[in-house]
Protein backbone atom coordinates (compact mmCIF):
# COMPACT_ATOMS: atom_id res chain seq x y z
CA MET A 1 -14.83 -19.08 -29.07
CA THR A 2 -13.30 -17.77 -32.22
CA LEU A 3 -11.27 -14.35 -32.03
CA THR A 4 -10.81 -12.46 -34.81
CA VAL A 5 -8.69 -9.88 -35.18
CA ASP A 6 -9.58 -6.26 -36.74
CA SER A 7 -6.59 -5.19 -38.58
CA ALA A 8 -8.32 -1.84 -39.59
CA ALA A 9 -8.40 -0.64 -35.65
CA PRO A 10 -5.63 1.14 -34.00
CA ALA A 11 -3.47 -1.20 -32.38
CA GLY A 12 -4.30 -0.20 -28.67
CA GLU A 13 -7.88 -0.61 -29.52
CA SER A 14 -7.56 -4.19 -30.36
CA ILE A 15 -5.66 -5.19 -27.59
CA LEU A 16 -7.96 -3.47 -25.39
CA ARG A 17 -10.91 -5.27 -26.92
CA ARG A 18 -8.88 -8.38 -26.73
CA GLN A 19 -8.19 -8.04 -23.19
CA ARG A 20 -11.92 -7.73 -22.62
CA ILE A 21 -12.50 -11.21 -24.23
CA ARG A 22 -9.53 -12.95 -23.19
CA GLU A 23 -9.08 -11.83 -19.45
CA SER A 24 -10.93 -12.86 -16.35
CA ALA A 25 -14.23 -10.48 -14.87
CA ALA A 26 -11.72 -9.96 -11.84
CA ARG A 27 -9.64 -7.41 -13.65
CA THR A 28 -9.84 -4.18 -12.08
CA TYR A 29 -7.16 -1.23 -13.07
CA ALA A 30 -7.87 -2.17 -16.62
CA ARG A 31 -11.68 -1.16 -16.54
CA SER A 32 -10.59 2.22 -14.77
CA PHE A 33 -7.95 3.25 -17.20
CA PRO A 34 -8.76 1.88 -20.86
CA ILE A 35 -5.11 2.73 -22.18
CA VAL A 36 -2.42 0.67 -23.56
CA PRO A 37 0.82 1.83 -22.12
CA VAL A 38 3.69 1.51 -24.86
CA ARG A 39 6.27 3.46 -23.11
CA ALA A 40 7.27 5.05 -19.54
CA ASN A 41 9.99 6.97 -17.93
CA GLY A 42 9.80 8.31 -14.72
CA MET A 43 6.11 9.71 -13.97
CA THR A 44 5.59 9.79 -17.43
CA VAL A 45 3.62 6.96 -19.13
CA GLU A 46 2.63 7.06 -22.92
CA GLY A 47 -0.29 5.04 -24.56
CA ALA A 48 -0.35 3.46 -27.74
CA ASP A 49 -2.83 6.65 -29.07
CA GLY A 50 0.39 8.99 -28.53
CA ARG A 51 -1.02 10.29 -25.56
CA ARG A 52 0.92 11.25 -22.46
CA TYR A 53 -0.23 10.76 -18.73
CA LEU A 54 1.48 11.67 -15.38
CA ASP A 55 1.32 8.54 -12.98
CA CYS A 56 -0.08 8.81 -9.74
CA LEU A 57 -1.02 5.11 -9.11
CA SER A 58 2.83 4.16 -9.39
CA GLY A 59 2.02 0.54 -9.65
CA ALA A 60 -0.03 0.80 -6.32
CA GLY A 61 3.16 2.31 -4.78
CA THR A 62 5.47 -0.35 -6.13
CA LEU A 63 7.52 2.12 -8.42
CA ALA A 64 9.61 4.63 -5.67
CA LEU A 65 11.84 5.90 -8.21
CA GLY A 66 8.62 6.06 -11.15
CA HIS A 67 9.04 3.80 -14.57
CA ASN A 68 12.81 2.84 -15.61
CA HIS A 69 14.60 4.79 -13.56
CA PRO A 70 18.24 4.45 -14.89
CA VAL A 71 19.32 3.19 -11.44
CA VAL A 72 17.05 0.28 -11.48
CA LEU A 73 17.83 -0.15 -15.32
CA GLU A 74 21.45 -0.34 -14.74
CA ALA A 75 21.33 -2.89 -11.85
CA ILE A 76 19.13 -4.98 -14.16
CA ARG A 77 21.59 -4.98 -17.38
CA ARG A 78 24.57 -5.40 -15.10
CA THR A 79 22.87 -8.89 -13.63
CA LEU A 80 21.93 -9.99 -17.23
CA ASP A 81 25.36 -9.48 -18.54
CA SER A 82 27.18 -10.79 -15.35
CA GLY A 83 25.76 -14.45 -16.17
CA ALA A 84 24.15 -14.71 -12.79
CA PRO A 85 21.55 -17.22 -12.72
CA LEU A 86 18.01 -15.65 -12.55
CA HIS A 87 16.30 -18.19 -10.63
CA LEU A 88 17.61 -20.69 -7.46
CA LEU A 89 14.92 -20.99 -5.45
CA ASP A 90 16.29 -19.85 -1.89
CA LEU A 91 19.98 -20.99 -2.50
CA ALA A 92 22.55 -17.98 -1.56
CA THR A 93 23.56 -15.84 -4.23
CA ALA A 94 25.85 -12.71 -4.43
CA GLU A 95 22.95 -10.51 -4.90
CA LYS A 96 20.33 -11.83 -2.75
CA ASP A 97 23.35 -11.22 0.15
CA ASP A 98 23.74 -7.90 -1.31
CA PHE A 99 19.75 -7.03 -1.22
CA THR A 100 19.52 -8.31 2.30
CA THR A 101 22.52 -6.05 3.44
CA ALA A 102 20.97 -3.13 1.76
CA LEU A 103 17.58 -4.02 3.28
CA PHE A 104 19.09 -4.54 6.68
CA ALA A 105 20.79 -1.37 6.73
CA SER A 106 17.81 0.66 6.05
CA LEU A 107 15.38 -0.69 8.73
CA PRO A 108 15.48 0.72 12.52
CA PRO A 109 18.91 -0.12 14.04
CA ALA A 110 17.43 -1.95 17.05
CA PHE A 111 15.14 -3.80 15.01
CA ALA A 112 17.52 -5.14 12.32
CA ALA A 113 20.07 -6.10 14.83
CA GLY A 114 18.22 -9.23 16.15
CA ALA A 115 16.21 -9.84 12.97
CA ARG A 116 15.98 -12.54 10.54
CA VAL A 117 14.35 -12.15 6.49
CA HIS A 118 12.35 -14.80 5.23
CA PHE A 119 11.96 -14.48 1.13
CA CYS A 120 8.53 -15.34 0.33
CA GLY A 121 6.80 -15.69 -2.84
CA PRO A 122 6.46 -12.38 -5.36
CA ALA A 123 3.50 -10.86 -3.67
CA GLY A 124 2.74 -9.02 -0.79
CA THR A 125 -0.19 -11.39 0.11
CA ASP A 126 2.08 -14.13 0.35
CA ALA A 127 4.38 -12.41 2.99
CA VAL A 128 1.19 -11.69 4.92
CA GLU A 129 0.31 -15.31 4.95
CA ALA A 130 4.04 -16.13 6.41
CA ALA A 131 3.98 -13.85 8.98
CA LEU A 132 1.01 -15.00 10.63
CA LYS A 133 1.97 -18.62 9.70
CA LEU A 134 5.46 -17.90 11.56
CA MET A 135 3.59 -16.35 14.66
CA GLN A 136 1.38 -19.19 15.15
CA THR A 137 4.03 -21.51 14.70
CA ALA A 138 5.80 -19.53 17.67
CA THR A 139 2.97 -19.02 19.90
CA GLY A 140 1.32 -22.19 19.34
CA ARG A 141 -2.06 -20.05 19.15
CA ARG A 142 -4.39 -19.63 16.15
CA GLY A 143 -6.35 -16.18 15.77
CA ALA A 144 -5.78 -12.97 15.06
CA LEU A 145 -6.26 -9.64 15.78
CA ALA A 146 -7.28 -7.01 12.77
CA PHE A 147 -8.63 -4.01 12.15
CA THR A 148 -11.84 -2.12 10.19
CA GLY A 149 -10.53 -0.69 7.11
CA ALA A 150 -7.60 -3.26 6.90
CA TYR A 151 -6.14 -4.50 3.37
CA HIS A 152 -3.53 -7.07 3.41
CA GLY A 153 -4.20 -9.14 0.13
CA MET A 154 -6.31 -11.54 -1.49
CA THR A 155 -5.13 -15.23 -0.81
CA ALA A 156 -7.03 -16.99 2.14
CA GLY A 157 -5.01 -15.82 5.29
CA ALA A 158 -4.53 -12.31 4.49
CA LEU A 159 -7.96 -11.98 3.21
CA ALA A 160 -9.40 -13.15 6.60
CA VAL A 161 -7.51 -10.47 8.25
CA THR A 162 -8.52 -7.69 5.37
CA GLY A 163 -11.47 -5.70 6.27
CA SER A 164 -13.22 -5.56 2.60
CA VAL A 165 -16.73 -6.98 3.16
CA ALA A 166 -17.19 -7.06 -0.87
CA VAL A 167 -14.36 -9.37 -1.38
CA LYS A 168 -15.05 -11.34 1.61
CA SER A 169 -18.63 -12.42 1.28
CA PRO A 170 -18.59 -14.61 -1.52
CA LEU A 171 -16.09 -16.65 0.23
CA PRO A 172 -16.30 -19.08 3.01
CA ALA A 173 -14.61 -17.95 6.56
CA GLY A 174 -11.14 -17.49 6.29
CA GLY A 175 -9.84 -18.14 10.25
CA GLU A 176 -10.52 -16.67 13.43
CA VAL A 177 -10.14 -12.88 13.56
CA THR A 178 -11.24 -10.52 15.94
CA ARG A 179 -12.18 -7.16 14.19
CA LEU A 180 -11.04 -4.03 15.80
CA PRO A 181 -11.82 -0.36 15.32
CA TYR A 182 -8.85 1.30 13.55
CA PRO A 183 -8.67 5.35 14.16
CA TYR A 184 -10.55 7.13 11.25
CA PRO A 185 -11.09 11.05 12.32
CA TYR A 186 -13.52 11.71 9.78
CA ARG A 187 -15.66 8.93 10.50
CA CYS A 188 -14.96 7.74 13.48
CA PRO A 189 -16.16 4.41 14.37
CA PHE A 190 -17.09 6.07 18.14
CA GLY A 191 -18.97 9.05 16.38
CA VAL A 192 -16.21 11.51 18.40
CA GLY A 193 -13.65 12.40 15.74
CA GLU A 194 -10.24 12.98 17.04
CA ARG A 195 -10.55 11.29 20.39
CA GLY A 196 -11.75 8.17 18.83
CA ALA A 197 -7.97 6.68 18.85
CA GLU A 198 -7.88 7.23 22.35
CA LEU A 199 -11.13 5.08 22.92
CA SER A 200 -10.01 2.78 20.02
CA ALA A 201 -6.90 1.85 22.43
CA ALA A 202 -9.19 1.67 25.57
CA TYR A 203 -11.53 -0.43 24.13
CA ILE A 204 -8.78 -2.91 22.75
CA GLU A 205 -7.26 -3.24 26.20
CA ARG A 206 -10.35 -3.92 28.21
CA LEU A 207 -11.66 -6.63 25.22
CA LEU A 208 -8.37 -8.45 25.56
CA ASP A 209 -8.40 -8.16 29.17
CA ASP A 210 -12.35 -9.41 29.85
CA PRO A 211 -12.48 -13.03 30.63
CA SER A 212 -16.10 -13.24 29.06
CA GLY A 213 -14.98 -10.97 25.99
CA GLY A 214 -14.83 -13.78 23.77
CA VAL A 215 -11.54 -13.11 22.55
CA VAL A 216 -8.87 -16.26 22.72
CA PRO A 217 -5.38 -15.06 22.88
CA PRO A 218 -4.24 -14.49 19.79
CA ALA A 219 -1.02 -15.46 17.57
CA ALA A 220 -0.63 -12.09 16.34
CA MET A 221 -2.19 -8.53 15.88
CA ILE A 222 -1.56 -7.03 12.14
CA LEU A 223 -2.02 -3.30 11.61
CA GLU A 224 -0.98 -0.71 8.83
CA ALA A 225 0.48 2.23 10.00
CA VAL A 226 -1.19 3.83 6.98
CA GLN A 227 -4.15 2.34 5.53
CA GLY A 228 -3.78 2.58 1.91
CA GLU A 229 -6.78 0.55 0.26
CA GLY A 230 -9.07 1.60 3.21
CA GLY A 231 -8.62 5.18 2.21
CA VAL A 232 -5.19 6.42 3.01
CA VAL A 233 -5.92 6.84 6.81
CA PRO A 234 -2.86 7.60 8.91
CA ALA A 235 -2.85 5.81 12.40
CA PRO A 236 -1.93 8.72 15.08
CA ASP A 237 1.66 7.66 16.42
CA GLY A 238 0.44 7.65 19.84
CA TRP A 239 -2.18 5.19 18.89
CA LEU A 240 0.45 3.06 17.49
CA ARG A 241 2.58 3.25 20.75
CA GLU A 242 -0.30 1.95 22.48
CA MET A 243 -0.57 -1.07 20.41
CA ARG A 244 2.73 -1.99 20.74
CA ARG A 245 2.32 -1.52 24.59
CA ILE A 246 -0.58 -3.33 24.93
CA THR A 247 0.66 -6.45 22.88
CA ALA A 248 3.70 -6.32 24.40
CA GLU A 249 2.07 -6.51 28.21
CA ARG A 250 0.32 -9.42 27.02
CA GLY A 251 2.67 -11.77 25.12
CA ILE A 252 1.26 -10.92 21.75
CA PRO A 253 3.39 -10.53 18.64
CA LEU A 254 2.82 -7.40 16.39
CA ILE A 255 3.17 -7.50 12.42
CA VAL A 256 3.09 -4.12 11.09
CA ASP A 257 1.86 -4.45 7.35
CA GLU A 258 4.68 -1.94 5.42
CA VAL A 259 4.10 -3.20 1.90
CA GLN A 260 2.64 -0.08 0.64
CA THR A 261 4.24 2.38 3.27
CA GLY A 262 7.50 1.28 2.65
CA VAL A 263 10.41 2.53 1.25
CA GLY A 264 10.20 6.29 1.94
CA ARG A 265 6.71 6.81 0.82
CA THR A 266 5.42 8.10 4.06
CA GLY A 267 8.17 10.78 4.61
CA ALA A 268 10.26 7.72 6.69
CA MET A 269 12.08 5.18 5.36
CA TRP A 270 9.36 2.84 7.16
CA ALA A 271 6.20 4.08 8.50
CA VAL A 272 6.52 2.82 11.73
CA GLU A 273 9.63 5.04 12.43
CA HIS A 274 7.13 8.04 12.74
CA SER A 275 6.17 6.45 15.84
CA GLY A 276 9.12 4.82 17.16
CA VAL A 277 7.52 1.44 17.29
CA LEU A 278 9.77 -1.56 17.01
CA PRO A 279 7.46 -4.35 15.62
CA ASP A 280 8.00 -8.07 15.94
CA ALA A 281 7.26 -8.84 12.30
CA MET A 282 7.36 -6.41 9.12
CA VAL A 283 5.62 -7.38 6.25
CA LEU A 284 7.46 -5.84 2.82
CA SER A 285 6.92 -6.34 -0.89
CA LYS A 286 6.39 -3.82 -3.73
CA ALA A 287 8.80 -1.21 -3.59
CA ILE A 288 11.60 -3.00 -2.13
CA GLY A 289 11.88 -5.04 -5.59
CA GLY A 290 12.87 -1.65 -7.55
CA SER A 291 9.47 -2.50 -9.85
CA LEU A 292 9.78 -6.29 -9.81
CA PRO A 293 8.19 -8.99 -7.47
CA LEU A 294 9.55 -9.18 -4.37
CA ALA A 295 8.11 -10.05 -1.30
CA VAL A 296 9.51 -10.85 2.67
CA VAL A 297 8.99 -10.78 6.13
CA VAL A 298 11.74 -9.52 8.38
CA TYR A 299 10.92 -10.67 12.31
CA ARG A 300 12.97 -10.56 15.20
CA GLU A 301 14.86 -13.66 15.61
CA GLN A 302 13.22 -15.05 19.04
CA TYR A 303 10.30 -16.05 16.73
CA ASP A 304 12.43 -18.04 14.29
CA ASP A 305 10.75 -21.22 15.23
CA TRP A 306 9.92 -22.70 11.49
CA ARG A 307 11.26 -26.12 10.82
CA PRO A 308 12.62 -26.20 6.89
CA GLY A 309 10.35 -26.05 4.68
CA ALA A 310 7.48 -24.18 6.75
CA HIS A 311 6.71 -21.75 4.34
CA THR A 312 8.32 -22.38 0.46
CA GLY A 313 7.62 -21.00 -2.96
CA THR A 314 9.22 -21.47 -6.15
CA PHE A 315 9.68 -17.89 -7.08
CA ARG A 316 11.28 -16.99 -3.56
CA GLY A 317 14.98 -16.38 -5.83
CA ASN A 318 14.24 -13.41 -7.85
CA THR A 319 17.75 -12.20 -8.60
CA LEU A 320 16.95 -9.35 -10.74
CA ALA A 321 14.40 -7.99 -8.30
CA MET A 322 17.02 -8.36 -5.63
CA ALA A 323 19.32 -6.46 -7.65
CA ALA A 324 16.77 -3.84 -8.29
CA GLY A 325 15.62 -3.66 -5.19
CA ALA A 326 19.08 -2.97 -3.72
CA ALA A 327 19.79 -0.44 -6.02
CA THR A 328 16.39 1.49 -5.20
CA LEU A 329 17.05 0.87 -1.24
CA ARG A 330 20.50 2.61 -1.54
CA TYR A 331 19.35 5.58 -4.18
CA VAL A 332 16.46 6.50 -1.92
CA ALA A 333 18.72 7.03 1.39
CA ALA A 334 21.58 8.33 -0.51
CA HIS A 335 19.10 10.95 -2.53
CA GLY A 336 17.36 12.31 0.17
CA LEU A 337 14.22 10.78 -1.32
CA VAL A 338 12.76 10.46 2.48
CA ALA A 339 12.72 13.87 3.13
CA ARG A 340 11.81 14.84 -0.45
CA ALA A 341 8.47 12.65 -0.15
CA GLU A 342 7.85 14.46 3.72
CA LEU A 343 8.40 17.98 1.77
CA VAL A 344 6.33 17.81 -1.48
CA GLY A 345 3.60 15.62 0.47
CA ALA A 346 2.95 18.63 3.01
CA ARG A 347 2.92 21.03 0.14
CA MET A 348 0.25 18.78 -1.97
CA ILE A 349 -1.79 18.55 1.31
CA ALA A 350 -1.88 22.31 1.78
CA ARG A 351 -3.15 23.11 -1.62
CA LEU A 352 -5.79 20.41 -0.97
CA ASP A 353 -6.70 21.55 1.60
CA GLY A 354 -7.37 24.96 0.05
CA LEU A 355 -9.21 23.37 -2.20
CA LYS A 356 -11.38 21.95 0.49
CA SER A 357 -12.31 25.32 1.86
CA ARG A 358 -14.03 26.36 -1.51
CA VAL A 359 -15.12 23.19 -3.11
CA ALA A 360 -17.96 21.68 -0.99
CA SER A 361 -17.54 18.23 -2.15
CA VAL A 362 -14.15 18.04 -0.88
CA GLY A 363 -15.11 16.33 2.50
CA ASP A 364 -11.40 15.23 3.73
CA VAL A 365 -7.73 15.62 2.77
CA ARG A 366 -5.49 13.60 4.55
CA GLY A 367 -2.16 11.37 4.24
CA ARG A 368 1.31 11.30 5.08
CA GLY A 369 4.35 12.01 2.83
CA LEU A 370 3.29 11.15 -0.62
CA MET A 371 0.61 8.64 0.42
CA ILE A 372 -2.39 11.33 -0.02
CA GLY A 373 -6.02 10.64 0.05
CA VAL A 374 -9.16 13.03 -0.82
CA GLU A 375 -12.43 11.93 0.39
CA LEU A 376 -15.15 13.00 -1.85
CA VAL A 377 -18.75 13.54 -0.54
CA ASP A 378 -22.12 14.78 -1.36
CA PRO A 379 -22.67 18.25 0.02
CA ALA A 380 -26.34 17.68 -0.17
CA GLY A 381 -26.50 14.85 2.24
CA ALA A 382 -26.79 14.95 6.08
CA PRO A 383 -23.83 14.86 8.23
CA ASP A 384 -23.15 12.27 10.83
CA SER A 385 -22.25 12.83 14.35
CA CYS A 386 -18.98 13.88 13.49
CA GLY A 387 -20.05 16.29 10.93
CA ALA A 388 -18.84 14.12 7.74
CA LEU A 389 -20.93 13.97 5.07
CA PRO A 390 -21.93 11.06 3.06
CA PRO A 391 -19.36 9.59 0.71
CA ASP A 392 -19.81 10.39 -3.16
CA PRO A 393 -18.58 7.22 -5.02
CA ALA A 394 -20.16 8.20 -8.25
CA LEU A 395 -18.53 11.60 -7.94
CA ALA A 396 -15.02 9.91 -7.20
CA VAL A 397 -15.96 7.65 -10.63
CA ARG A 398 -16.27 11.10 -12.45
CA VAL A 399 -13.49 12.78 -11.10
CA ARG A 400 -10.87 9.89 -11.91
CA GLN A 401 -12.27 9.78 -15.55
CA ALA A 402 -12.05 13.76 -15.68
CA CYS A 403 -8.15 13.14 -14.52
CA LEU A 404 -7.70 10.64 -17.26
CA GLU A 405 -8.84 13.29 -20.05
CA ARG A 406 -6.32 15.67 -18.13
CA GLY A 407 -3.64 13.31 -18.51
CA LEU A 408 -3.47 12.19 -14.84
CA ILE A 409 -3.49 8.63 -13.47
CA VAL A 410 -5.18 8.46 -10.18
CA GLU A 411 -7.29 5.24 -8.19
CA LEU A 412 -9.80 5.25 -5.97
CA GLY A 413 -9.77 3.84 -2.53
CA GLY A 414 -11.71 3.92 0.75
CA ARG A 415 -14.63 2.52 2.49
CA HIS A 416 -16.87 3.61 -0.37
CA ASP A 417 -14.67 3.77 -3.13
CA ALA A 418 -14.53 7.67 -2.70
CA VAL A 419 -10.90 8.51 -2.05
CA LEU A 420 -8.65 9.82 -4.40
CA ARG A 421 -5.65 8.10 -4.00
CA LEU A 422 -2.39 9.98 -4.77
CA LEU A 423 0.85 7.62 -4.85
CA PRO A 424 3.11 9.56 -7.01
CA PRO A 425 6.79 8.35 -7.38
CA LEU A 426 9.23 9.71 -4.59
CA THR A 427 11.05 11.33 -7.78
CA ILE A 428 8.33 13.60 -8.46
CA SER A 429 9.69 16.99 -9.23
CA ASP A 430 8.56 20.42 -8.41
CA GLU A 431 6.88 20.89 -12.14
CA GLN A 432 5.11 17.46 -12.16
CA THR A 433 3.97 18.35 -8.45
CA GLU A 434 2.22 21.63 -9.61
CA ALA A 435 0.84 19.83 -12.99
CA VAL A 436 -0.77 16.81 -10.59
CA LEU A 437 -2.23 19.45 -8.74
CA ASP A 438 -3.54 21.87 -11.62
CA ARG A 439 -5.05 18.74 -13.35
CA LEU A 440 -6.47 17.14 -10.25
CA CYS A 441 -7.95 20.62 -8.86
CA ASP A 442 -9.20 20.96 -12.12
CA ALA A 443 -11.01 17.76 -12.87
CA ILE A 444 -12.70 17.77 -9.12
CA GLU A 445 -14.04 21.58 -9.56
CA THR A 446 -15.37 20.53 -13.17
CA ALA A 447 -16.97 17.07 -12.09
CA ALA A 448 -18.70 18.10 -8.91
CA GLY A 449 -19.87 21.19 -10.78
CA PRO A 450 -21.26 24.68 -9.51
CA GLY A 451 -22.15 24.99 -5.79
CA ARG A 452 -20.76 21.80 -5.03
């Protein structure tokens, strides 16, 4: 195919056209947001056409401090100017040592005290693969327990424990996984609303103890304390404690995926801290690299049964990401951004709850800290046994477009892509918070139309 460049077209339009021609059909965000960012600072992104947007996607939660935060840029420049090697596989460096120190200082003390860290490939999905392999090695078992609504990545093992049928159905089976019900009060798998968490725990415990239940003792249970791609569904703290009790009593390692929830996002440095649960392994990525690619597994030392080379990867030694990540972890802790996320998140949810009371198309508002979901529904549809109305993914697409027209970037998620997901940076100001809410509420009301 011959590619011709239209020199008369604006630069942004030409770039978008070439992207459509050259890149794969699997591209995602580029379809939702047909913009060409040329500059970014904090929460603001400027497109090639000069338009500015408030970014509530934040690299799918990667940008804890927003775009190009001064502390991150300073760490990167300092590392570059020092002459430090930028690529060293898994050799020891001062930058890795400093990052590990900052990371362990941020972890729950009882967990960090006897922990080991493994540096993985650059993405969270590779860290999920590593965690599953680690527990398979340590236990000698093969299967895994995972949950409805889960998202853990797109590589084979991570995809096997992911819940989305749409991304799994075209592929061969990815291993023996027992799918368990995740608490989701609005669309409760048991049809009983808030009591679903209690029934979920009872069901799981009885299933694992049933000699005819069909579940071979697994290598691990993996879960998210707040499901992100699954629609911003927080797990009740009591249910998480029950999962810890159930797995501990049966010798099943518990892996908590904190790829999106970590580094203050939920109003705690790590989402497990809300419940007090101490897992056997935590999968970390996204914000820990300070906007650059970095992924690790932190786990209890008793599971460190790997042989050398058991899980490797060329890009485990990203020096710049370690420097940026250490700076980010320390900045979040030193500047009270964890408490700030909890405060601002509560304020946003309260206002969105007010919108729900007057706009019938807003079915549910939920979240934790600055991880917020707004589920859009069809008010003309028939409610289910819990009173939840049918999801309205078409309305969600219209709202996302209306937001973009108003200079606001939000993405969709959830079981039917009917949940508006808000992941603003932890540095969001009060003024920006109000601007986000003003634009979002106006977009929802406009897209829903009168009487909806």
